[in-house]
Short mmCIF file of C-alpha atoms in Angstrom, two decimals:
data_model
loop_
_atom_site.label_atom_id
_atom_site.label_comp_id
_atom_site.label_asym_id
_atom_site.label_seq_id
_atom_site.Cartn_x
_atom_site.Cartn_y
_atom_site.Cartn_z
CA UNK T 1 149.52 84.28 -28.10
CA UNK T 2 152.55 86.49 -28.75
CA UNK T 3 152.47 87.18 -25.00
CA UNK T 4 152.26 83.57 -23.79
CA UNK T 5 155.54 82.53 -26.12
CA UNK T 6 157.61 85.21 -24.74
CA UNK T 7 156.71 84.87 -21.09
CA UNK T 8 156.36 81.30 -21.21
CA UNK T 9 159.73 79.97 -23.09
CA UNK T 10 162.30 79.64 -20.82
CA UNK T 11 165.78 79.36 -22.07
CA UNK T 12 166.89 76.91 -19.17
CA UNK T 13 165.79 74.12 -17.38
CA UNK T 14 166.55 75.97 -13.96
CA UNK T 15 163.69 78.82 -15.41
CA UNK T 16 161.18 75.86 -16.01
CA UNK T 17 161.87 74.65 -12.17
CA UNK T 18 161.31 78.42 -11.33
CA UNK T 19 158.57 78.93 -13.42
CA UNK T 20 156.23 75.97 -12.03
CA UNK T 21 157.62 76.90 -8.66
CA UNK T 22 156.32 80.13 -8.71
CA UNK T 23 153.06 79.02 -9.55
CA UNK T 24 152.84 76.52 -6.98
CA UNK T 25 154.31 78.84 -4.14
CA UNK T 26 151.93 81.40 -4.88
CA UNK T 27 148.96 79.14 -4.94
CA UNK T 28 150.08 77.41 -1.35
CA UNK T 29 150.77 81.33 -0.15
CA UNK T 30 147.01 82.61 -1.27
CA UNK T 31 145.58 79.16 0.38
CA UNK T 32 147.55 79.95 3.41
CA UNK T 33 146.49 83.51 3.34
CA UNK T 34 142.77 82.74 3.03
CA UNK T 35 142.64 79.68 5.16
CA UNK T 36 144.55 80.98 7.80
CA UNK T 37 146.73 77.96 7.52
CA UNK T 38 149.96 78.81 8.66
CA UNK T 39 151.17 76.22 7.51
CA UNK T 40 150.55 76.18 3.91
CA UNK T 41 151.86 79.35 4.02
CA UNK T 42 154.96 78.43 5.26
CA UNK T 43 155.58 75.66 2.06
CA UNK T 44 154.27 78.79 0.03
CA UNK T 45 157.29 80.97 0.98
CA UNK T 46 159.44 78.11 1.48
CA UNK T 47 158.44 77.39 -2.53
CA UNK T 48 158.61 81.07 -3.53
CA UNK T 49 161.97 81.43 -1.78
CA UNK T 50 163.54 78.42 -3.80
CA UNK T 51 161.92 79.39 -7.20
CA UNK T 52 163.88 83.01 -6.59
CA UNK T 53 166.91 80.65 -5.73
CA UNK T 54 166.38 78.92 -9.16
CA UNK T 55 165.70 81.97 -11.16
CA UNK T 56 169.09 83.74 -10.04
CA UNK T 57 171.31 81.02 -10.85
CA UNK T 58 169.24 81.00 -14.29
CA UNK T 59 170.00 84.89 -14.64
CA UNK T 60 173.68 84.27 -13.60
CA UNK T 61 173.55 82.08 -16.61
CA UNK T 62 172.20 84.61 -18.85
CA UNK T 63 174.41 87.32 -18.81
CA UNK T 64 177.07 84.96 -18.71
CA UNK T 65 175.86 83.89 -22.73
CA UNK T 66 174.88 87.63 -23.35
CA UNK T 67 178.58 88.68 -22.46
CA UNK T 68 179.72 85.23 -24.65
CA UNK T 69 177.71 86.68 -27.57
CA UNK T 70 179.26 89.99 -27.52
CA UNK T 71 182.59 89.26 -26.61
CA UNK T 72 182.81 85.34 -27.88
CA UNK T 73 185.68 83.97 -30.28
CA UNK T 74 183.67 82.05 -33.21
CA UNK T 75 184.25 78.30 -34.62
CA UNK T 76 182.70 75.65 -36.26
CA UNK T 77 181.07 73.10 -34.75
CA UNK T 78 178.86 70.12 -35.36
CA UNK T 79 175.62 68.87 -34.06
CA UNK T 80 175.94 65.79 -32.07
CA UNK T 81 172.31 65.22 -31.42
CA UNK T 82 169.39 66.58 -30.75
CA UNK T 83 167.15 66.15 -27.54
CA UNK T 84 163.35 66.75 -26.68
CA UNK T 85 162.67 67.14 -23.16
CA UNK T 86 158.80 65.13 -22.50
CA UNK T 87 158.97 65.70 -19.63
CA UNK T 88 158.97 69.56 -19.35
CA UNK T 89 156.49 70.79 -21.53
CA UNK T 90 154.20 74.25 -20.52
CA UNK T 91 150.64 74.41 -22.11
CA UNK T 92 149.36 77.63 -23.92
CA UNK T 93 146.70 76.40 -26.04
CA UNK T 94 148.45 73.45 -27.10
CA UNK T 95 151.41 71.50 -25.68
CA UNK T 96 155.10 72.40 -26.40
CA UNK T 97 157.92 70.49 -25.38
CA UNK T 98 161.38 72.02 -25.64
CA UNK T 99 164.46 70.93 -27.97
CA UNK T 100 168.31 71.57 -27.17
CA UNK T 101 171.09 70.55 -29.10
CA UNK T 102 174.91 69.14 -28.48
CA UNK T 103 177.55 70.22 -30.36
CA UNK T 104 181.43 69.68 -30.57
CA UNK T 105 184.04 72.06 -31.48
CA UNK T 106 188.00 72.01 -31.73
CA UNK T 107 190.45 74.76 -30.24
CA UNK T 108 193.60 74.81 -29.68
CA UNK T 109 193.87 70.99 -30.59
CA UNK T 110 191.22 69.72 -28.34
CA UNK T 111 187.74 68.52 -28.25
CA UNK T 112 185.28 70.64 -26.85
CA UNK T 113 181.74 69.95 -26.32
CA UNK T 114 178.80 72.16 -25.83
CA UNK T 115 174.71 72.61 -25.80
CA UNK T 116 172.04 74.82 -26.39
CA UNK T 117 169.66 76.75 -24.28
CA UNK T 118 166.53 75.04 -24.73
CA UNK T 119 164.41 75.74 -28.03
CA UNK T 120 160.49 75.60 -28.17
CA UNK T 121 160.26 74.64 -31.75
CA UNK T 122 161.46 72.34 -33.48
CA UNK T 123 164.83 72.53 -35.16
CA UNK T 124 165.21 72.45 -38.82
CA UNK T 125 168.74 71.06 -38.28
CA UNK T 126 170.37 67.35 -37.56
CA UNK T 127 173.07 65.52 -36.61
CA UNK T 128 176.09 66.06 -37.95
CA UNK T 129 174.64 69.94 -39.29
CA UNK T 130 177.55 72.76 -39.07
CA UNK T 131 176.68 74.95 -36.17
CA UNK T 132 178.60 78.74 -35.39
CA UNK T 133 179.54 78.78 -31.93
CA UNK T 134 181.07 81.34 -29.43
CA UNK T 135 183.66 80.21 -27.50
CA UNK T 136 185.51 81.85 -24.42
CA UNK T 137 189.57 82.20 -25.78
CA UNK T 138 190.55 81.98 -22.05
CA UNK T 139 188.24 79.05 -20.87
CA UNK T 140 187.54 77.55 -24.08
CA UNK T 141 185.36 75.02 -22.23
CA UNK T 142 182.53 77.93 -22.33
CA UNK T 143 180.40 78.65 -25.32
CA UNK T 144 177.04 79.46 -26.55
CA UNK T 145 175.64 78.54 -30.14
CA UNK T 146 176.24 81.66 -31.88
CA UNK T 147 172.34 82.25 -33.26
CA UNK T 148 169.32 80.57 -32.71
CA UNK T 149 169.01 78.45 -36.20
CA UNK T 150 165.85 78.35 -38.37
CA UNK T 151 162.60 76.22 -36.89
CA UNK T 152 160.31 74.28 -38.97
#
C-alpha cells in the first residue's frame, strides 16, 4: 500500500489533471491500437500529449519549492483556512481526498499570502495555527510551507 501512497499522492492539482489524463490517454491509445480506430487513437495522443503538458508545468513547480526549501528566508505565518478538495479524490483501497492550507505572512511591512501543496491526510492543525514558511527575500510573494506538519 506503501507503493500506491507514493505513486498516487500528487503534490498539485496540475499532477492530478496529469495523472487521470494519463490513464485515460493510454486507455483511448490501446483501444485505438487494437481496434484499428484511428481515431481513438488520435484523442489518445492528443490526451497523452496534454497530460505531459500538465506534468511539466507541475515539475516546473517542483523544483521551484525544492530550490525555496533550500535556499528560502523563514517567517511566521498563520493558517487562514483549511480546504478539502471532493472533488479530486484517487481510490487505493479506500477513498482519499486531498487537504491544502492558506496561510499569511508579513515582510517587509506587507501582507503576504500563501498555500500548500496538497496533503492526503488530514491535518492536525487549524485556523489561526502558527505555520514556518519559506519565503523568496527578492520576490517575497513566493513561498512554500516550510515542513509538512503532523496528520491525524
Amino acid at each position: 500500500m506503501h507503493f500506491f501512497k507514493t505513486v498516487f499522492s500528487p503534490k498539485t492539482i496540475m499532477e492530478c489533471f496529469s495523472l487521470a489524463l494519463r490513464f485515460v490517454g493510454a486507455a483511448y491509445a490501446v483501444i485505438g491500437a487494437v481496434s484499428a480506430d484511428f481515431a481513438d487513437l488520435e484523442i489518445g495522443a492528443v490526451l497523452l500529449l496534454l497530460a505531459l503538458c500538465l506534468w511539466l508545468v507541475a515539475n516546473m513547480h517542483n523544483k521551484k519549492v525544492e530550490i525555496l526549501r533550500e535556499n528560502g528566508f523563514r517567517v511566521q505565518a498563520r493558517i487562514r483556512f483549511i480546504r478539502k478538495y471532493w472533488l479530486t479524490g484517487i481510490s487505493c483501497g479506500a477513498q482519499r481526498h486531498p487537504w491544502r492550507f492558506f496561510y499569511e505572512y508579513k515582510y517587509g511591512g506587507e501582507s503576504y499570502r500563501g498555500r500548500s501543496d496538497l496533503l492526503w491526510e488530514h491535518p492536525d492543525f487549524g485556523s489561526g495555527d502558527p505555520v514556518t514558511v519559506l519565503i523568496d527575500e527578492n520576490n517575497p510573494e513566493k513561498s512554500c510551507p516550510d515542513f509538512i506538519p503532523a496528520f491525524k
